[in-house]
Structures are given as C-alpha cells and as structure tokens.
PDB file of C-alpha atoms in Angstrom:
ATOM      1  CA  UNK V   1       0.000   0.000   0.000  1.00  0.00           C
ATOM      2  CA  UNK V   2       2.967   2.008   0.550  1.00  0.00           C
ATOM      3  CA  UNK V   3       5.422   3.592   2.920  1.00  0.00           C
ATOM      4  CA  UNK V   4       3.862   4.742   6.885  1.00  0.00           C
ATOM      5  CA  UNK V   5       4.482   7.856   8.666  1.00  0.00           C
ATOM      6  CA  UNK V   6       3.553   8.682  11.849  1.00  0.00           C
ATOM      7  CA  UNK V   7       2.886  11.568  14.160  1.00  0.00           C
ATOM      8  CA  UNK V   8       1.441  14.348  14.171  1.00  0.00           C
ATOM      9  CA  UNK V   9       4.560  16.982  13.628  1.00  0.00           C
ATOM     10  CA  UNK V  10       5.994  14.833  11.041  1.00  0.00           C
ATOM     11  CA  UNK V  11       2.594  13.949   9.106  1.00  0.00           C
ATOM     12  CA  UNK V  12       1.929  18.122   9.212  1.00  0.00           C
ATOM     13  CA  UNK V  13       5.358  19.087   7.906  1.00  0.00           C
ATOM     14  CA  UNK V  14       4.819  15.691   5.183  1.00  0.00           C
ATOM     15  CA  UNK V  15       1.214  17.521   4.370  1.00  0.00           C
ATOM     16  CA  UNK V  16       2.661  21.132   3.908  1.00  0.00           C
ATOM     17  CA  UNK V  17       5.419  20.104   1.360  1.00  0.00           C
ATOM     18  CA  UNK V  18       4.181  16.865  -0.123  1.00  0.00           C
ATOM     19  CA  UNK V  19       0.087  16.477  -0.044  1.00  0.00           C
ATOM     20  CA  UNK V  20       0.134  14.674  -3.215  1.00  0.00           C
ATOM     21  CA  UNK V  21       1.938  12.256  -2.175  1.00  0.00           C
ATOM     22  CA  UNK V  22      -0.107  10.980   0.618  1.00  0.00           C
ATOM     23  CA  UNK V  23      -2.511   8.104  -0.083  1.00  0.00           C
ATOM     24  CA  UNK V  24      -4.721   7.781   2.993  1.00  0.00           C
ATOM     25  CA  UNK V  25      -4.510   9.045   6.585  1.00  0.00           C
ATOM     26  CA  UNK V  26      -6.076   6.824   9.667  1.00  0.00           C
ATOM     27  CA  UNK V  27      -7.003   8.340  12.544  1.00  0.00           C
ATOM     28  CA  UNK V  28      -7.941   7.245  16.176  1.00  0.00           C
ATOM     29  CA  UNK V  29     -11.655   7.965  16.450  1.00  0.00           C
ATOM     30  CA  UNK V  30     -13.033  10.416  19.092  1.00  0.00           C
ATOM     31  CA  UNK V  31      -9.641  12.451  20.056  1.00  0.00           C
ATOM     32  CA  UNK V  32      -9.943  15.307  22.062  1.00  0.00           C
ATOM     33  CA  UNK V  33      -6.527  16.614  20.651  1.00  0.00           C
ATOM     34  CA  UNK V  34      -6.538  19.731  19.004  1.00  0.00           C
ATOM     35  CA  UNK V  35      -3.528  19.769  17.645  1.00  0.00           C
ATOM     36  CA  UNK V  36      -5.007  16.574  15.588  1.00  0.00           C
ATOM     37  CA  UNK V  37      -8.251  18.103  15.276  1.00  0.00           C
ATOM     38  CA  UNK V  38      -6.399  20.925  13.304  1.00  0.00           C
ATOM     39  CA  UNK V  39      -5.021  18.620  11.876  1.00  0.00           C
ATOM     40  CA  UNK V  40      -7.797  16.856  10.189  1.00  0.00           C
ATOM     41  CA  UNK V  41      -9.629  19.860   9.244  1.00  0.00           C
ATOM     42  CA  UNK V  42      -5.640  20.321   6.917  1.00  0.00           C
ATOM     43  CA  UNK V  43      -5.943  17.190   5.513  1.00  0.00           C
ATOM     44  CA  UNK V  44      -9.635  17.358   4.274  1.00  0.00           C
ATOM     45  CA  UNK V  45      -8.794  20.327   2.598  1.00  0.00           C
ATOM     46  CA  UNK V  46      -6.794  18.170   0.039  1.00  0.00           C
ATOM     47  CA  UNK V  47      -8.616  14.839  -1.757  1.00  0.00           C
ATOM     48  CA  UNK V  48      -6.842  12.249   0.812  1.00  0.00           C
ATOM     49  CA  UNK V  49      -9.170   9.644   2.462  1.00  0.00           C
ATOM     50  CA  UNK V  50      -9.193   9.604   6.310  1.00  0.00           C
ATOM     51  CA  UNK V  51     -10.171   6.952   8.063  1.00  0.00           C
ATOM     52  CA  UNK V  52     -11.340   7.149  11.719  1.00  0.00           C
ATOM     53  CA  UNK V  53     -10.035   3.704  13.822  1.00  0.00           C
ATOM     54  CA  UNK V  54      -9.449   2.651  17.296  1.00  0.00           C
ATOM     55  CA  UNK V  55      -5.931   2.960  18.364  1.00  0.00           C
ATOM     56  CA  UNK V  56      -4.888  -0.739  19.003  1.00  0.00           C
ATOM     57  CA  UNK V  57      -5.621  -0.354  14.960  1.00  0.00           C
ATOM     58  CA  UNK V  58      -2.815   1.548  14.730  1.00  0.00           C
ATOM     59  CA  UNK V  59      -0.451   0.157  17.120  1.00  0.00           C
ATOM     60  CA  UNK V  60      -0.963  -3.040  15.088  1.00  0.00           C
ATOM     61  CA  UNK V  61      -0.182  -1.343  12.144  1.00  0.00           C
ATOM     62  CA  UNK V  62       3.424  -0.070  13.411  1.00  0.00           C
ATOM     63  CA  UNK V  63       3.640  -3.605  15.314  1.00  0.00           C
ATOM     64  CA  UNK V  64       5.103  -1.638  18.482  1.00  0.00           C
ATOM     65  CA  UNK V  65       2.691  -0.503  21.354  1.00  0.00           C
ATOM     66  CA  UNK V  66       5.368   1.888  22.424  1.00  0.00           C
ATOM     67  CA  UNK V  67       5.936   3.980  19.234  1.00  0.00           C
ATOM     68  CA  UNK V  68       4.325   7.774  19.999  1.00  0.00           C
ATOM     69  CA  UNK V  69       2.191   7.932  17.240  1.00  0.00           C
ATOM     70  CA  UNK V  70      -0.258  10.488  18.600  1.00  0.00           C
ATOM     71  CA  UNK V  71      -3.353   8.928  17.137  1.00  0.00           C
ATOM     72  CA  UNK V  72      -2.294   9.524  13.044  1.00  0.00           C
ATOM     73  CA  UNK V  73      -0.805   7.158  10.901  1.00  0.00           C
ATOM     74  CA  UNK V  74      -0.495   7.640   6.836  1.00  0.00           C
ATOM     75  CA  UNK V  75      -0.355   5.970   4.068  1.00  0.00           C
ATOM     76  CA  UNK V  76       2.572   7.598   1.419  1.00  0.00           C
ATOM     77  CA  UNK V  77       3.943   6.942  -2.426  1.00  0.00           C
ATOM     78  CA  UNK V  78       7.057   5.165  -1.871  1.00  0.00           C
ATOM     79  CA  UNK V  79       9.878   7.199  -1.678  1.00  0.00           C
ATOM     80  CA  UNK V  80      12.469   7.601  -4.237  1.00  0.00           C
ATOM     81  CA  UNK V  81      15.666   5.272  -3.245  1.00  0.00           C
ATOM     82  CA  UNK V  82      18.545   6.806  -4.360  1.00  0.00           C
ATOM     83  CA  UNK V  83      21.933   5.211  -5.553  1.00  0.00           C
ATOM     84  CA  UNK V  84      25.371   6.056  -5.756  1.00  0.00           C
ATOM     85  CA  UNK V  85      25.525   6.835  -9.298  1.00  0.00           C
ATOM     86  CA  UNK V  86      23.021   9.541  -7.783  1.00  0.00           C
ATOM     87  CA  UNK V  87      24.979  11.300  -5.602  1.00  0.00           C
ATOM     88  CA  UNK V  88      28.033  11.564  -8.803  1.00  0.00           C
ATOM     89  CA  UNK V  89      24.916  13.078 -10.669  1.00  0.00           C
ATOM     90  CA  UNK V  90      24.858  15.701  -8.174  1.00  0.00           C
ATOM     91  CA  UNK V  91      28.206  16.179  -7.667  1.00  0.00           C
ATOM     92  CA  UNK V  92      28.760  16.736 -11.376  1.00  0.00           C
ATOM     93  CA  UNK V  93      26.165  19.300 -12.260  1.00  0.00           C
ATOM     94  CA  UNK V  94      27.499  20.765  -9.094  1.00  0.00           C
ATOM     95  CA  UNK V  95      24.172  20.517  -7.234  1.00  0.00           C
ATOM     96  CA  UNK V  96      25.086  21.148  -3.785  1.00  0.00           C
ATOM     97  CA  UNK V  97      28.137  22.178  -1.952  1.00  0.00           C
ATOM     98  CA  UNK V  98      28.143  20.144   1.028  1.00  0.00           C
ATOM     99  CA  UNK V  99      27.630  16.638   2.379  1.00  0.00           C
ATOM    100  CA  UNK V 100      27.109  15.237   5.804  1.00  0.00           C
ATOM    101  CA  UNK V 101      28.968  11.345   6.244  1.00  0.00           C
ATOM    102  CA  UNK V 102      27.908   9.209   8.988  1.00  0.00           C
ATOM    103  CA  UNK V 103      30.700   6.561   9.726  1.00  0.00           C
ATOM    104  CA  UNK V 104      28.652   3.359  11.415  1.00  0.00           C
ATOM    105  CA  UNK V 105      26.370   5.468  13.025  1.00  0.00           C
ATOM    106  CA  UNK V 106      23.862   2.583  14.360  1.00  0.00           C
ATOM    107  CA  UNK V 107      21.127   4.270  16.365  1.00  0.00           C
ATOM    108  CA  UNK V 108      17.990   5.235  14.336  1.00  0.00           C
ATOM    109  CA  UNK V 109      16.863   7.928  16.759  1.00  0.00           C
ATOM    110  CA  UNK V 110      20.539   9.816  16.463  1.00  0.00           C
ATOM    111  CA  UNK V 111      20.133   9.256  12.654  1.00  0.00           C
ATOM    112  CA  UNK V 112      16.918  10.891  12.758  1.00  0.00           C
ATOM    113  CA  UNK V 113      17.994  13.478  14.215  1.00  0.00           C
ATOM    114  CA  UNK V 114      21.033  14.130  12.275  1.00  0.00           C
ATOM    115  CA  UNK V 115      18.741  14.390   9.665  1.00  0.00           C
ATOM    116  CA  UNK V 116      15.947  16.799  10.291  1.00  0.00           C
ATOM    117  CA  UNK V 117      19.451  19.081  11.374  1.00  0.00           C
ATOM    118  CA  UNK V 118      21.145  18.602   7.298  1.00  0.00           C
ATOM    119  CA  UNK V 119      17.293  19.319   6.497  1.00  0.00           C
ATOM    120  CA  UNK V 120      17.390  22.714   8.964  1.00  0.00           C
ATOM    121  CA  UNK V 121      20.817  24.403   7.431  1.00  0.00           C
ATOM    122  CA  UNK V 122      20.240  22.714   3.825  1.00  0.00           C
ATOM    123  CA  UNK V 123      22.693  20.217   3.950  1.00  0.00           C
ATOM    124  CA  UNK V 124      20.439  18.263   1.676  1.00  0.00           C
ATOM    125  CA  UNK V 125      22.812  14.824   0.526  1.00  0.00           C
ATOM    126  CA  UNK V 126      23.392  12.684   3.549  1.00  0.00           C
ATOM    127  CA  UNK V 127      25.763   9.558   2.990  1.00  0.00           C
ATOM    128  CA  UNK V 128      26.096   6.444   5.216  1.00  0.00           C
ATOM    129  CA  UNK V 129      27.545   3.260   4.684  1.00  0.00           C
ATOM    130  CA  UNK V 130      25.478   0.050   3.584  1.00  0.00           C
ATOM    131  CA  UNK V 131      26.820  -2.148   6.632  1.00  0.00           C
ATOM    132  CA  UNK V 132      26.716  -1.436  10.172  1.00  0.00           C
ATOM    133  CA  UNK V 133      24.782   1.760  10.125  1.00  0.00           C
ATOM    134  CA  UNK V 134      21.087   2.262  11.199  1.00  0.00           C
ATOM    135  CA  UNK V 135      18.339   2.195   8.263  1.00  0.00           C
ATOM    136  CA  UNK V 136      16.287   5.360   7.605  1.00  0.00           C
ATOM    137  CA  UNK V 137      13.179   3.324   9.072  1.00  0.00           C
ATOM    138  CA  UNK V 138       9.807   4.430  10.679  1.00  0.00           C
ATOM    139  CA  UNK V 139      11.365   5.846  13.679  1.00  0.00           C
ATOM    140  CA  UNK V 140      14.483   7.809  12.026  1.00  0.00           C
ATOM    141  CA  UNK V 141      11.298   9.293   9.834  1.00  0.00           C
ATOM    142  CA  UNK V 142       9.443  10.067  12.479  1.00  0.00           C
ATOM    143  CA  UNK V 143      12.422  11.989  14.611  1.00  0.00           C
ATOM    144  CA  UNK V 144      13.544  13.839  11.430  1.00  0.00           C
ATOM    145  CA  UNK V 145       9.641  14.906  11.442  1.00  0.00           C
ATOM    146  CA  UNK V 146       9.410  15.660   7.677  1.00  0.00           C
ATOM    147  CA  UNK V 147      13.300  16.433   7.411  1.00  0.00           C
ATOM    148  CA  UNK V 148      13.987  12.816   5.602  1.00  0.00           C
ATOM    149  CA  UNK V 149      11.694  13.866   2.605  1.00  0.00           C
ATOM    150  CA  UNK V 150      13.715  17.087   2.466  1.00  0.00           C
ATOM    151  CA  UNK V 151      17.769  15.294   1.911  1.00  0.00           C
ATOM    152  CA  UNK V 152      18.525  12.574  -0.576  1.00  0.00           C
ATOM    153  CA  UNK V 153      20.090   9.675   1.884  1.00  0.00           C
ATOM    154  CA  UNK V 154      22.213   7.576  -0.071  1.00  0.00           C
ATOM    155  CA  UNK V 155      23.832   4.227   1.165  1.00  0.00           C
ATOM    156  CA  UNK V 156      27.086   3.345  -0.490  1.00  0.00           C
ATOM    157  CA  UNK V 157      28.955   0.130  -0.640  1.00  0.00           C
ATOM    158  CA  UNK V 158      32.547   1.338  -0.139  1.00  0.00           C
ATOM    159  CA  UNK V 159      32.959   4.575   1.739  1.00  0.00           C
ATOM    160  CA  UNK V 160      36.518   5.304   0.906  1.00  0.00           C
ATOM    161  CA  UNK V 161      35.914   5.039  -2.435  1.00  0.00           C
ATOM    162  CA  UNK V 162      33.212   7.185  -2.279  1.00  0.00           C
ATOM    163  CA  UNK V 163      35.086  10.011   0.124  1.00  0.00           C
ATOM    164  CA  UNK V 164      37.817   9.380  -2.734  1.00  0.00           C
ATOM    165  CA  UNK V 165      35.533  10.524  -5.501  1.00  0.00           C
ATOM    166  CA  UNK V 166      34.112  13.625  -3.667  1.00  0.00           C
ATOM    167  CA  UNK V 167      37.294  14.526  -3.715  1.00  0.00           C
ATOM    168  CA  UNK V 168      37.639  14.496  -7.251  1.00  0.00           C
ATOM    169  CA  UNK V 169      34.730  17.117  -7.385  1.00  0.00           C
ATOM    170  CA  UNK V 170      37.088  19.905  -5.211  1.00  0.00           C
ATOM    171  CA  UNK V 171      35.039  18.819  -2.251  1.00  0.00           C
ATOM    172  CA  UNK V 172      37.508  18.871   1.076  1.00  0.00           C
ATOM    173  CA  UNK V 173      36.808  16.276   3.859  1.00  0.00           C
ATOM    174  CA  UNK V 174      36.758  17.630   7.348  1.00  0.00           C
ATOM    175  CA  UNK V 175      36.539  14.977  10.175  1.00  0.00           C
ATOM    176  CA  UNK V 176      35.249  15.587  13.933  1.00  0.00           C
ATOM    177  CA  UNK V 177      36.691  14.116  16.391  1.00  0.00           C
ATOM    178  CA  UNK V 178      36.886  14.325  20.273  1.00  0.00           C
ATOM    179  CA  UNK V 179      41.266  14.066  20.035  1.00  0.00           C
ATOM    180  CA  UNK V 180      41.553  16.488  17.168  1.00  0.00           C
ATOM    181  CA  UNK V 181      43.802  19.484  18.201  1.00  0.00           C
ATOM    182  CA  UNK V 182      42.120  22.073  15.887  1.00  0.00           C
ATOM    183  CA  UNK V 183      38.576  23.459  16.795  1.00  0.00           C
ATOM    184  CA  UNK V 184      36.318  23.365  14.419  1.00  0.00           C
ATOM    185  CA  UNK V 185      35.412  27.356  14.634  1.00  0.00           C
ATOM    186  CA  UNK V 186      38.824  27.583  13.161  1.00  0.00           C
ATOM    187  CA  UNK V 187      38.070  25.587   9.954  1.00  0.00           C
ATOM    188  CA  UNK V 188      36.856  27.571   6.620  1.00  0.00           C
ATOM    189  CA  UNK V 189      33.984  26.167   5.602  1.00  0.00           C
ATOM    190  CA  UNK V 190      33.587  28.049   2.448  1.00  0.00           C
ATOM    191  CA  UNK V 191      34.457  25.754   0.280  1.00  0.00           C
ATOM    192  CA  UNK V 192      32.881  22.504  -1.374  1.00  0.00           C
ATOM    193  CA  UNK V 193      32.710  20.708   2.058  1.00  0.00           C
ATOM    194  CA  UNK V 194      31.979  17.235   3.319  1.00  0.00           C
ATOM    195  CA  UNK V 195      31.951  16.598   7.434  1.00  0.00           C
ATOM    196  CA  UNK V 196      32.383  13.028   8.512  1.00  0.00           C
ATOM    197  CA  UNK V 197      30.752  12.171  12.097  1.00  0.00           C
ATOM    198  CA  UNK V 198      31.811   8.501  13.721  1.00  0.00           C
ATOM    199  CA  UNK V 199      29.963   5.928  15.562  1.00  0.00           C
ATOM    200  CA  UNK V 200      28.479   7.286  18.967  1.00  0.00           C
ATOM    201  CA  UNK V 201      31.003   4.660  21.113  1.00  0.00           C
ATOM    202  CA  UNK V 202      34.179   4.536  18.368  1.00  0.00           C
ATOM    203  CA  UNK V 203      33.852   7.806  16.410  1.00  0.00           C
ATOM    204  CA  UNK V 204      35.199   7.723  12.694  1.00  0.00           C
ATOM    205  CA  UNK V 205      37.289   4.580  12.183  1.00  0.00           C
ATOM    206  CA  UNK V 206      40.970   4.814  11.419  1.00  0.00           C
ATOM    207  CA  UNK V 207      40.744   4.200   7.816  1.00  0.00           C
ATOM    208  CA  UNK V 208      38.180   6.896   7.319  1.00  0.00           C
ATOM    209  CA  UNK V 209      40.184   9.370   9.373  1.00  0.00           C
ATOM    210  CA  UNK V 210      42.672   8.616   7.099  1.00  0.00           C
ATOM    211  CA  UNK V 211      40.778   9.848   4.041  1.00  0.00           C
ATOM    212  CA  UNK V 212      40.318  13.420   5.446  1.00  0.00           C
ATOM    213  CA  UNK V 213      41.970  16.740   5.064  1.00  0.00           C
ATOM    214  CA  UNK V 214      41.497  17.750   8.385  1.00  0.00           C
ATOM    215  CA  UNK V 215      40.310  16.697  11.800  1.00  0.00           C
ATOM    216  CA  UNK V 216      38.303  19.195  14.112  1.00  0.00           C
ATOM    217  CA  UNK V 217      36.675  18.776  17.876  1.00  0.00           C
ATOM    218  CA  UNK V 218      33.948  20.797  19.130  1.00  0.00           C
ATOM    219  CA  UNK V 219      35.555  22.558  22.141  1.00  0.00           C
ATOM    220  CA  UNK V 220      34.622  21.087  25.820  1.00  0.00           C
ATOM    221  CA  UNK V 221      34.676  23.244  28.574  1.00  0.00           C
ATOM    222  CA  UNK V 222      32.802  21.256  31.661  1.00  0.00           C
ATOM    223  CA  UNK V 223      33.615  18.088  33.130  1.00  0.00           C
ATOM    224  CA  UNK V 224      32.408  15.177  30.141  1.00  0.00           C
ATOM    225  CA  UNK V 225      34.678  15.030  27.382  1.00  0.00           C
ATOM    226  CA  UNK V 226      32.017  14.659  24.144  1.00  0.00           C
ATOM    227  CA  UNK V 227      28.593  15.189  22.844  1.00  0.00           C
ATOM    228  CA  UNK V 228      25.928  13.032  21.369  1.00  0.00           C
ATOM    229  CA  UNK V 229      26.712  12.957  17.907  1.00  0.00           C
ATOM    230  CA  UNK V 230      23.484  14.247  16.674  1.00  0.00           C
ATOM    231  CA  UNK V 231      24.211  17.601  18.974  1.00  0.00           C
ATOM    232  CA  UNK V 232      27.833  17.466  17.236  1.00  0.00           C
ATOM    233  CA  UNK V 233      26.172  17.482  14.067  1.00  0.00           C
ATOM    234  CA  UNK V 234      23.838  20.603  15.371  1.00  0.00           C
ATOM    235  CA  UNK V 235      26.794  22.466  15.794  1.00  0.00           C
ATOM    236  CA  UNK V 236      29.418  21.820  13.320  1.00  0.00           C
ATOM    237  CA  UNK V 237      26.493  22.525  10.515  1.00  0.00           C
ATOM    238  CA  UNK V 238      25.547  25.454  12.261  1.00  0.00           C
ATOM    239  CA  UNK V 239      28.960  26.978  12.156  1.00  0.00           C
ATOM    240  CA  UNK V 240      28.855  25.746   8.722  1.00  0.00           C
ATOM    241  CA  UNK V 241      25.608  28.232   7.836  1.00  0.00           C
ATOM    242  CA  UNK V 242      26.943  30.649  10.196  1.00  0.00           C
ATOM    243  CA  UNK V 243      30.269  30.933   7.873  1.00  0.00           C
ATOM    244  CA  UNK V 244      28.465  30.890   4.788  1.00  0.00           C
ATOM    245  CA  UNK V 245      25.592  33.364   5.251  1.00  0.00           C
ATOM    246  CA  UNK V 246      26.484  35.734   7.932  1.00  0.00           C
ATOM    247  CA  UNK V 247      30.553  35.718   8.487  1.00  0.00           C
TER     248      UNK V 247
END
C-alpha cells in the first residue's frame, strides 16, 4: 500500500510540502486533541481519504505498542531510493556544496535526528555506509519529522571510495573528532565541504580518518569530554551556515 508515517509533527510538515503524495490518513476515532483536530480539518482540505479507527488499529499497524504515534498514521507513495551513481549526478552538475557522512552510526533515533538538522541548514545529501549503520526506518522518519523527505540519503557500498571521488569534485573532507587538536570554529567552511561524524562509542574509524583533510573537535569546557553525535552534528552545521551566510 505504501510507505507509513507517523505523528502528528511529522505527518503536518509531510502535508505542507508533499500532499500529493499521501494516499490515505487513519485516525484514532473520538480524540480530544486539538492539535489533531487541526489537523484533520488540513488534511480534508486536500482529496486524501481519512479513516477514523481505534488505536490498538494503529499500534498493530506499526507492530510496536510503544511507538508515539499520537493517534495519526499515513499511508505515502514510496519514496524515491537513491543510488550512488546519484549522488556523482549531483556532484557533477554541481548541485550542492556540502555533504554530511555518517561513519557506522547505528542508532535510528541519532540518525533521525542528524537528519531533520542537514534538512534545517540545507545540507540536503546525507551519505552512510550500507553495513553497520542504522536504516532510515519508521522511527528515524518520524524523529527527522518531515526532514527525511527534504535530503537525498544515499547508502554506499565502499565509503573510501566514495570520500575518494568527492574529492575528485574539489570537495575537502573535514573529520570531527573528540582528540583532534584544531577546533572546528577555526576551519573555513567556504568551500565545497563534506563533514564526517563517527559511531556514537568509536567515532570515525581509522581508515576513514585517514581519508580526510582535516580533523576538528567541538571545544569542551565542563567536566564530560564529548557530545551526542546528533548535537555534534547541530553544531558543526551550524557553524557551517553561520560561515556561509552571515561571516
């Protein structure tokens, strides 16, 4: 029938951009929510179907009893999957000018997050390897809330390669790391610009830290020595925008 999304922040930002592209919305019957009463009265305005349904309907539906799904599930086209013949598209009709890489990042929520943030500062090509990193499922979607639909996520087979052509487009590769000596407030970020991110236990491996111009930390100034790497990605991008718009 199609891809699910959930929620009601992430099915209102799907509904602003994307209305055509959603198929049917179910909703618990008899809410007192105004937020999804609003809601509703959004989504009639366009010619989607709702259906009203009990919410164990629902929790069936996502198979997990514990997912916050605020009483609104819908039914979407399924998304575009992009490849990495994509992404050399882009790069050659010079189509963006900067890239966020997660190395082995495994947790969907952190993913999620890193996501609606590339989303937030336009970062819009977000590259992760095939093996050993979390899948842009139902609950990375639903923490991006609407960000995912906004960033063309591309999984790719061989990450050094594919740091190694990025290079080839003028692109530099900037690392963060908690060891690095340099801040990153000292990098220039003006130019064609790819950050790599690590794992959130072993940060970027070796032979990825290899592949990069230069390593940057995000300077630490109370008593724990790093930050979730979704917040790391918050502010590295941000100093990115910051650089590029209002320096």
């Amino acid at each position: 029938m199609g891809e699910i999304l959930y929620g009601i922040h992430t099915v209102n930002n799907y509904l602003k951009h994307h209305p055509d592209k959603i198929k049917m919305a179910f909703i618990i019957r008899n809410s007192n929510s105004l937020s999804l009463i609003k809601l509703i009265k959004e989504i009639s305005r366009f010619d989607i179907s709702i259906q009203f349904v009990d919410v164990n309907w629902i929790n069936r539906k996502l198979n997990n009893h514990t997912l916050l799904h605020q009483g609104i599930l819908i039914y979407i086209k399924d998304d575009i999957k992009y490849e990495e013949s994509d992404l050399y598209f882009l790069l050659s009709r010079r189509k963006c000018r900067s890239l966020l890489i997660l190395d082995g990042l495994t947790d969907v929520r952190n993913l999620g997050s890193c996501i609606r943030t590339a989303n937030a500062v336009n970062v819009n090509v977000v590259i992760v390897p095939k093996y050993r990193s979390a899948k842009l499922n139902l609950v990375a979607k639903k923490v991006a809330s609407g960000g995912a639909e906004g960033v063309v996520f591309i999984r790719v087979d061989n990450l050094v390669e594919t740091i190694n052509c990025i290079k080839g487009f003028g692109f530099k590769i900037f690392g963060i790391t908690s060891d690095a000596t340099d801040i990153i407030y000292n990098a220039d970020m003006n130019e064609p610009l790819a950050l790599i991110f690590g794992s959130e236990d072993r940060g970027i491996r070796c032979i990825i830290r290899n592949q990069c111009d230069n390593l940057y930390s995000i300077p630490m100034f109370g008593n724990i020595s790093s930050l979730n790497v979704s917040v790391s990605v918050g502010v590295c991008l941000y100093e990115l925008l910051r650089q590029r718009l209002f320096k």
